[in-house]
């Protein structure tokens, strides 16, 4: 079912979400179905459970060819539950981001360039990956939602924050 995506200003987006304690349940399957439906409906590259008002540490992301991000490299379709992110090296990279909870806007956001992430899939199986670039950016953006952080909170130069249809975007964006 396509769910309403909460927009910035809603206090539910500012909560620190709760860990998932039961896997492979009908409730978790339904949540993931709703998240996938909602993300697909809006052509998003990712979605976090708090964005549909669900206070759990669950994110999904992935994109093959996304019309909103034609230049973005593919990211595998992933369900990531109770994630732990560990930067690998000190290097940061800046890039344009958008968010389904901040519609119509883009900002220039610094992120760790490389990181490990670990977590569980919907069956409870633990997995980990080492990623960089756009994939690393998407994971950081989505997992920030689990700690009540929206990308505008990370923008350092507000001259590079504005409406998508006004900005001259020459770089990759996300979500
Ligand atoms: Ni977002």
Tab-separated table of N, CA, C and O in Angstrom, residues 11-110:
chain	number	residue	atom	x	y	z
A	11	UNK	N	7.227	16.294	13.645
A	11	UNK	CA	8.144	15.864	14.715
A	11	UNK	C	8.501	14.379	14.663
A	11	UNK	O	9.521	13.978	15.219
A	12	UNK	N	7.678	13.586	13.971
A	12	UNK	CA	7.995	12.149	13.878
A	12	UNK	C	9.258	11.888	13.077
A	12	UNK	O	9.870	10.833	13.195
A	13	UNK	N	9.664	12.873	12.262
A	13	UNK	CA	10.910	12.709	11.504
A	13	UNK	C	12.142	12.996	12.355
A	13	UNK	O	13.264	12.781	11.907
A	14	UNK	N	11.931	13.477	13.565
A	14	UNK	CA	13.056	13.889	14.410
A	14	UNK	C	13.343	12.886	15.520
A	14	UNK	O	14.237	13.095	16.335
A	15	UNK	N	12.604	11.783	15.540
A	15	UNK	CA	12.812	10.802	16.603
A	15	UNK	C	14.039	9.940	16.309
A	15	UNK	O	14.403	9.730	15.155
A	16	UNK	N	14.626	9.391	17.361
A	16	UNK	CA	15.603	8.314	17.213
A	16	UNK	C	14.792	7.023	17.209
A	16	UNK	O	14.133	6.685	18.199
A	17	UNK	N	14.817	6.321	16.077
A	17	UNK	CA	13.928	5.171	15.896
A	17	UNK	C	14.390	3.974	16.725
A	17	UNK	O	15.566	3.861	17.102
A	18	UNK	N	13.453	3.073	16.957
A	18	UNK	CA	13.685	1.907	17.812
A	18	UNK	C	14.219	0.724	17.001
A	18	UNK	O	13.805	0.516	15.854
A	19	UNK	N	15.095	-0.092	17.603
A	19	UNK	CA	15.571	-1.285	16.895
A	19	UNK	C	14.444	-2.293	16.656
A	19	UNK	O	13.506	-2.388	17.461
A	20	UNK	N	14.571	-3.015	15.548
A	20	UNK	CA	13.676	-4.138	15.279
A	20	UNK	C	14.131	-5.319	16.128
A	20	UNK	O	15.322	-5.627	16.192
A	21	UNK	N	13.184	-5.980	16.788
A	21	UNK	CA	13.549	-7.109	17.652
A	21	UNK	C	13.008	-8.430	17.131
A	21	UNK	O	13.438	-9.489	17.591
A	22	UNK	N	12.073	-8.408	16.191
A	22	UNK	CA	11.512	-9.651	15.649
A	22	UNK	C	11.580	-9.595	14.123
A	22	UNK	O	11.097	-8.637	13.511
A	23	UNK	N	12.190	-10.633	13.536
A	23	UNK	CA	12.334	-10.681	12.079
A	23	UNK	C	11.372	-11.720	11.505
A	23	UNK	O	10.818	-12.534	12.230
A	24	UNK	N	11.223	-11.655	10.181
A	24	UNK	CA	10.384	-12.624	9.471
A	24	UNK	C	8.970	-12.690	10.044
A	24	UNK	O	8.364	-13.758	10.146
A	25	UNK	N	8.448	-11.541	10.439
A	25	UNK	CA	7.072	-11.474	10.947
A	25	UNK	C	6.167	-10.900	9.857
A	25	UNK	O	6.628	-10.170	8.977
A	26	UNK	N	4.874	-11.183	9.923
A	26	UNK	CA	3.938	-10.578	8.964
A	26	UNK	C	3.952	-9.048	9.046
A	26	UNK	O	3.814	-8.367	8.022
A	27	UNK	N	4.151	-8.513	10.245
A	27	UNK	CA	4.156	-7.052	10.403
A	27	UNK	C	5.345	-6.433	9.670
A	27	UNK	O	5.214	-5.394	9.022
A	28	UNK	N	6.500	-7.082	9.775
A	28	UNK	CA	7.689	-6.560	9.094
A	28	UNK	C	7.527	-6.686	7.583
A	28	UNK	O	7.870	-5.770	6.832
A	29	UNK	N	6.968	-7.810	7.139
A	29	UNK	CA	6.743	-8.002	5.702
A	29	UNK	C	5.794	-6.928	5.157
A	29	UNK	O	6.014	-6.384	4.073
A	30	UNK	N	4.754	-6.616	5.924
A	30	UNK	CA	3.799	-5.601	5.481
A	30	UNK	C	4.449	-4.217	5.439
A	30	UNK	O	4.237	-3.443	4.491
A	31	UNK	N	5.259	-3.920	6.446
A	31	UNK	CA	5.970	-2.634	6.463
A	31	UNK	C	6.854	-2.514	5.220
A	31	UNK	O	6.850	-1.474	4.543
A	32	UNK	N	7.600	-3.572	4.906
A	32	UNK	CA	8.516	-3.512	3.762
A	32	UNK	C	7.748	-3.410	2.450
A	32	UNK	O	8.172	-2.712	1.528
A	33	UNK	N	6.619	-4.091	2.371
A	33	UNK	CA	5.773	-3.978	1.176
A	33	UNK	C	5.313	-2.533	0.985
A	33	UNK	O	5.403	-1.974	-0.104
A	34	UNK	N	4.847	-1.936	2.062
A	34	UNK	CA	4.387	-0.544	1.991
A	34	UNK	C	5.540	0.394	1.621
A	34	UNK	O	5.358	1.332	0.839
A	35	UNK	N	6.701	0.142	2.193
A	35	UNK	CA	7.849	1.008	1.896
A	35	UNK	C	8.241	0.883	0.424
A	35	UNK	O	8.520	1.884	-0.235
A	36	UNK	N	8.254	-0.352	-0.095
A	36	UNK	CA	8.607	-0.545	-1.510
A	36	UNK	C	7.574	0.124	-2.425
A	36	UNK	O	7.931	0.784	-3.395
A	37	UNK	N	6.296	-0.069	-2.107
A	37	UNK	CA	5.232	0.539	-2.914
A	37	UNK	C	5.369	2.056	-2.926
A	37	UNK	O	5.230	2.701	-3.969
A	38	UNK	N	5.634	2.616	-1.760
A	38	UNK	CA	5.708	4.072	-1.629
A	38	UNK	C	6.925	4.609	-2.362
A	38	UNK	O	6.847	5.609	-3.090
A	39	UNK	N	8.057	3.931	-2.193
A	39	UNK	CA	9.289	4.372	-2.865
A	39	UNK	C	9.140	4.282	-4.376
A	39	UNK	O	9.536	5.197	-5.106
A	40	UNK	N	8.542	3.200	-4.856
A	40	UNK	CA	8.385	3.029	-6.306
A	40	UNK	C	7.436	4.089	-6.868
A	40	UNK	O	7.689	4.675	-7.921
A	41	UNK	N	6.358	4.340	-6.128
A	41	UNK	CA	5.369	5.312	-6.568
A	41	UNK	C	5.992	6.693	-6.768
A	41	UNK	O	5.618	7.447	-7.671
A	42	UNK	N	6.965	7.031	-5.910
A	42	UNK	CA	7.564	8.371	-5.930
A	42	UNK	C	8.913	8.380	-6.642
A	42	UNK	O	9.597	9.397	-6.638
A	43	UNK	N	9.294	7.250	-7.264
A	43	UNK	CA	10.587	7.144	-7.946
A	43	UNK	C	11.746	7.488	-7.014
A	43	UNK	O	12.718	8.125	-7.428
A	44	UNK	N	11.641	7.081	-5.772
A	44	UNK	CA	12.725	7.353	-4.830
A	44	UNK	C	13.846	6.350	-4.983
A	44	UNK	O	13.658	5.253	-5.513
A	45	UNK	N	15.025	6.734	-4.508
A	45	UNK	CA	16.165	5.815	-4.474
A	45	UNK	C	16.294	5.161	-3.110
A	45	UNK	O	17.107	4.253	-2.935
A	46	UNK	N	15.495	5.627	-2.154
A	46	UNK	CA	15.560	5.056	-0.812
A	46	UNK	C	14.409	5.577	0.024
A	46	UNK	O	13.774	6.586	-0.329
A	47	UNK	N	14.150	4.873	1.103
A	47	UNK	CA	13.093	5.304	2.024
A	47	UNK	C	13.389	4.694	3.390
A	47	UNK	O	13.817	3.542	3.484
A	48	UNK	N	13.145	5.484	4.422
A	48	UNK	CA	13.327	5.012	5.792
A	48	UNK	C	11.957	4.921	6.459
A	48	UNK	O	11.074	5.749	6.194
A	49	UNK	N	11.784	3.923	7.338
A	49	UNK	CA	10.486	3.705	7.975
A	49	UNK	C	9.941	4.965	8.665
A	49	UNK	O	8.739	5.236	8.583
A	50	UNK	N	10.790	5.763	9.331
A	50	UNK	CA	10.242	6.969	9.970
A	50	UNK	C	9.564	7.920	8.986
A	50	UNK	O	8.684	8.696	9.383
A	51	UNK	N	9.942	7.854	7.710
A	51	UNK	CA	9.320	8.746	6.723
A	51	UNK	C	7.861	8.409	6.478
A	51	UNK	O	7.123	9.241	5.941
A	52	UNK	N	7.455	7.188	6.812
A	52	UNK	CA	6.021	6.880	6.743
A	52	UNK	C	5.440	6.744	8.155
A	52	UNK	O	4.403	6.117	8.355
A	53	UNK	N	6.155	7.323	9.122
A	53	UNK	CA	5.618	7.414	10.475
A	53	UNK	C	5.825	6.180	11.327
A	53	UNK	O	5.220	6.064	12.401
A	54	UNK	N	6.676	5.263	10.854
A	54	UNK	CA	6.926	4.015	11.594
A	54	UNK	C	8.271	4.144	12.316
A	54	UNK	O	9.318	4.323	11.684
A	55	UNK	N	8.218	4.026	13.632
A	55	UNK	CA	9.369	4.337	14.481
A	55	UNK	C	10.286	3.122	14.651
A	55	UNK	O	10.486	2.629	15.758
A	56	UNK	N	10.817	2.639	13.525
A	56	UNK	CA	11.693	1.460	13.554
A	56	UNK	C	12.914	1.698	12.683
A	56	UNK	O	12.852	2.440	11.682
A	57	UNK	N	14.014	1.007	13.046
A	57	UNK	CA	15.278	1.188	12.334
A	57	UNK	C	15.311	0.286	11.094
A	57	UNK	O	15.994	-0.739	11.050
A	58	UNK	N	14.539	0.693	10.110
A	58	UNK	CA	14.411	-0.037	8.845
A	58	UNK	C	14.576	0.955	7.704
A	58	UNK	O	13.889	1.987	7.679
A	59	UNK	N	15.476	0.636	6.769
A	59	UNK	CA	15.569	1.432	5.539
A	59	UNK	C	15.590	0.489	4.345
A	59	UNK	O	15.983	-0.679	4.454
A	60	UNK	N	15.138	1.011	3.226
A	60	UNK	CA	15.305	0.316	1.953
A	60	UNK	C	15.935	1.307	0.981
A	60	UNK	O	15.769	2.517	1.116
A	61	UNK	N	16.678	0.776	0.039
A	61	UNK	CA	17.223	1.644	-1.001
A	61	UNK	C	17.622	0.781	-2.191
A	61	UNK	O	17.635	-0.447	-2.116
A	62	UNK	N	17.958	1.456	-3.250
A	62	UNK	CA	18.371	0.758	-4.466
A	62	UNK	C	17.851	1.500	-5.670
A	62	UNK	O	16.796	2.105	-5.624
A	63	UNK	N	18.644	1.477	-6.718
A	63	UNK	CA	18.152	2.051	-7.961
A	63	UNK	C	18.896	1.420	-9.121
A	63	UNK	O	20.092	1.182	-9.051
A	64	UNK	N	18.178	1.118	-10.139
A	64	UNK	CA	18.783	0.657	-11.391
A	64	UNK	C	18.877	1.856	-12.308
A	64	UNK	O	19.860	2.555	-12.316
A	65	UNK	N	17.814	2.161	-13.022
A	65	UNK	CA	17.805	3.426	-13.746
A	65	UNK	C	16.604	4.201	-13.243
A	65	UNK	O	15.462	3.814	-13.443
A	66	UNK	N	16.891	5.253	-12.540
A	66	UNK	CA	15.848	6.049	-11.903
A	66	UNK	C	15.674	7.337	-12.698
A	66	UNK	O	16.631	8.086	-12.885
A	67	UNK	N	14.453	7.607	-13.171
A	67	UNK	CA	14.257	8.822	-13.976
A	67	UNK	C	14.615	10.102	-13.230
A	67	UNK	O	14.974	11.110	-13.848
A	68	UNK	N	14.526	10.067	-11.890
A	68	UNK	CA	14.889	11.273	-11.133
A	68	UNK	C	16.409	11.447	-11.061
A	68	UNK	O	16.891	12.521	-10.772
A	69	UNK	N	17.152	10.342	-11.278
A	69	UNK	CA	18.611	10.377	-11.139
A	69	UNK	C	19.261	9.638	-12.281
A	69	UNK	O	19.861	8.577	-12.106
A	70	UNK	N	19.121	10.161	-13.502
A	70	UNK	CA	19.566	9.418	-14.679
A	70	UNK	C	21.061	9.116	-14.680
A	70	UNK	O	21.482	8.155	-15.310
A	71	UNK	N	21.851	9.919	-13.962
A	71	UNK	CA	23.292	9.717	-13.993
A	71	UNK	C	23.808	8.884	-12.830
A	71	UNK	O	25.010	8.646	-12.713
A	72	UNK	N	22.899	8.465	-11.943
A	72	UNK	CA	23.358	7.752	-10.752
A	72	UNK	C	23.763	6.318	-11.098
A	72	UNK	O	23.052	5.634	-11.824
A	73	UNK	N	24.897	5.868	-10.572
A	73	UNK	CA	25.274	4.474	-10.798
A	73	UNK	C	24.324	3.540	-10.063
A	73	UNK	O	23.743	3.920	-9.048
A	74	UNK	N	24.129	2.311	-10.557
A	74	UNK	CA	23.177	1.409	-9.919
A	74	UNK	C	23.589	1.042	-8.496
A	74	UNK	O	24.772	0.886	-8.202
A	75	UNK	N	22.587	0.910	-7.642
A	75	UNK	CA	22.788	0.453	-6.257
A	75	UNK	C	21.854	-0.730	-6.067
A	75	UNK	O	20.679	-0.641	-6.432
A	76	UNK	N	22.353	-1.873	-5.537
A	76	UNK	CA	21.474	-3.042	-5.418
A	76	UNK	C	20.282	-2.788	-4.498
A	76	UNK	O	20.396	-2.068	-3.505
A	77	UNK	N	19.150	-3.386	-4.853
A	77	UNK	CA	17.956	-3.279	-4.013
A	77	UNK	C	18.256	-3.932	-2.668
A	77	UNK	O	18.635	-5.105	-2.601
A	78	UNK	N	18.118	-3.158	-1.609
A	78	UNK	CA	18.586	-3.602	-0.295
A	78	UNK	C	17.556	-3.282	0.781
A	78	UNK	O	16.960	-2.206	0.770
A	79	UNK	N	17.365	-4.244	1.678
A	79	UNK	CA	16.636	-4.017	2.932
A	79	UNK	C	17.680	-4.034	4.034
A	79	UNK	O	18.441	-5.003	4.149
A	80	UNK	N	17.743	-2.981	4.813
A	80	UNK	CA	18.773	-2.863	5.850
A	80	UNK	C	18.090	-2.504	7.167
A	80	UNK	O	17.455	-1.452	7.282
A	81	UNK	N	18.232	-3.407	8.134
A	81	UNK	CA	17.539	-3.274	9.422
A	81	UNK	C	18.579	-3.199	10.539
A	81	UNK	O	19.569	-3.932	10.508
A	82	UNK	N	18.342	-2.314	11.481
A	82	UNK	CA	19.271	-2.077	12.599
A	82	UNK	C	20.695	-1.841	12.101
A	82	UNK	O	21.651	-2.479	12.555
A	83	UNK	N	20.872	-0.913	11.178
A	83	UNK	CA	22.185	-0.746	10.560
A	83	UNK	C	23.234	-0.141	11.493
A	83	UNK	O	22.900	0.622	12.408
A	84	UNK	N	24.466	-0.509	11.204
A	84	UNK	CA	25.627	0.114	11.845
A	84	UNK	C	26.568	0.558	10.733
A	84	UNK	O	26.955	-0.248	9.887
A	85	UNK	N	26.899	1.845	10.733
A	85	UNK	CA	27.776	2.406	9.702
A	85	UNK	C	29.123	2.733	10.318
A	85	UNK	O	29.181	3.330	11.397
A	86	UNK	N	30.185	2.366	9.609
A	86	UNK	CA	31.537	2.647	10.084
A	86	UNK	C	32.325	3.266	8.944
A	86	UNK	O	32.589	2.597	7.947
A	87	UNK	N	32.695	4.540	9.058
A	87	UNK	CA	33.470	5.140	7.968
A	87	UNK	C	34.810	4.435	7.803
A	87	UNK	O	35.389	3.942	8.777
A	88	UNK	N	35.247	4.381	6.568
A	88	UNK	CA	36.504	3.731	6.220
A	88	UNK	C	37.403	4.817	5.653
A	88	UNK	O	37.225	5.268	4.531
A	89	UNK	N	38.325	5.295	6.481
A	89	UNK	CA	39.132	6.437	6.078
A	89	UNK	C	38.434	7.738	6.429
A	89	UNK	O	37.288	7.746	6.870
A	90	UNK	N	39.150	8.827	6.241
A	90	UNK	CA	38.681	10.144	6.670
A	90	UNK	C	38.026	10.919	5.536
A	90	UNK	O	37.460	11.983	5.761
A	91	UNK	N	38.125	10.387	4.324
A	91	UNK	CA	37.788	11.202	3.169
A	91	UNK	C	36.294	11.479	3.074
A	91	UNK	O	35.470	10.570	3.227
A	92	UNK	N	35.969	12.735	2.799
A	92	UNK	CA	34.583	13.129	2.551
A	92	UNK	C	34.406	13.429	1.072
A	92	UNK	O	35.365	13.696	0.354
A	93	UNK	N	33.141	13.411	0.695
A	93	UNK	CA	32.805	13.751	-0.682
A	93	UNK	C	31.509	14.555	-0.613
A	93	UNK	O	30.616	14.201	0.157
A	94	UNK	N	31.407	15.592	-1.425
A	94	UNK	CA	30.173	16.367	-1.416
A	94	UNK	C	29.354	16.058	-2.656
A	94	UNK	O	29.912	15.737	-3.718
A	95	UNK	N	28.062	16.100	-2.516
A	95	UNK	CA	27.203	15.826	-3.656
A	95	UNK	C	25.795	16.344	-3.388
A	95	UNK	O	25.416	16.600	-2.239
A	96	UNK	N	25.031	16.468	-4.460
A	96	UNK	CA	23.652	16.933	-4.334
A	96	UNK	C	22.775	15.828	-3.781
A	96	UNK	O	22.899	14.677	-4.183
A	97	UNK	N	21.888	16.200	-2.869
A	97	UNK	CA	20.905	15.256	-2.338
A	97	UNK	C	19.528	15.894	-2.343
A	97	UNK	O	19.380	17.108	-2.222
A	98	UNK	N	18.566	15.026	-2.463
A	98	UNK	CA	17.188	15.409	-2.258
A	98	UNK	C	16.563	14.397	-1.326
A	98	UNK	O	17.194	13.411	-0.946
A	99	UNK	N	15.320	14.639	-0.939
A	99	UNK	CA	14.675	13.752	0.023
A	99	UNK	C	13.173	13.822	-0.207
A	99	UNK	O	12.617	14.907	-0.412
A	100	UNK	N	12.528	12.675	-0.165
A	100	UNK	CA	11.083	12.635	-0.364
A	100	UNK	C	10.345	13.393	0.752
A	100	UNK	O	9.200	13.792	0.562
A	101	UNK	N	11.015	13.614	1.882
A	101	UNK	CA	10.419	14.386	2.978
A	101	UNK	C	10.688	15.884	2.855
A	101	UNK	O	10.189	16.668	3.673
A	102	UNK	N	11.490	16.245	1.847
A	102	UNK	CA	11.821	17.654	1.603
A	102	UNK	C	11.598	17.908	0.119
A	102	UNK	O	12.516	18.185	-0.630
A	103	UNK	N	10.348	17.774	-0.344
A	103	UNK	CA	10.105	17.735	-1.783
A	103	UNK	C	10.445	19.050	-2.469
A	103	UNK	O	10.227	20.129	-1.920
A	104	UNK	N	11.001	18.900	-3.674
A	104	UNK	CA	11.237	20.066	-4.517
A	104	UNK	C	12.559	20.756	-4.285
A	104	UNK	O	12.877	21.721	-4.978
A	105	UNK	N	13.336	20.296	-3.310
A	105	UNK	CA	14.574	20.979	-2.946
A	105	UNK	C	15.768	20.046	-3.121
A	105	UNK	O	15.624	18.822	-3.118
A	106	UNK	N	16.932	20.651	-3.254
A	106	UNK	CA	18.190	19.919	-3.305
A	106	UNK	C	19.210	20.670	-2.477
A	106	UNK	O	19.162	21.904	-2.396
A	107	UNK	N	20.148	19.925	-1.906
A	107	UNK	CA	21.236	20.553	-1.160
A	107	UNK	C	22.546	19.833	-1.418
A	107	UNK	O	22.560	18.663	-1.808
A	108	UNK	N	23.622	20.542	-1.177
A	108	UNK	CA	24.978	20.051	-1.415
A	108	UNK	C	25.500	19.558	-0.067
A	108	UNK	O	25.674	20.349	0.858
A	109	UNK	N	25.699	18.235	0.039
A	109	UNK	CA	25.877	17.607	1.352
A	109	UNK	C	27.191	16.831	1.412
A	109	UNK	O	27.468	16.020	0.528
A	110	UNK	N	27.992	17.061	2.449
A	110	UNK	CA	29.199	16.245	2.636
A	110	UNK	C	28.849	14.900	3.283
A	110	UNK	O	28.012	14.828	4.186
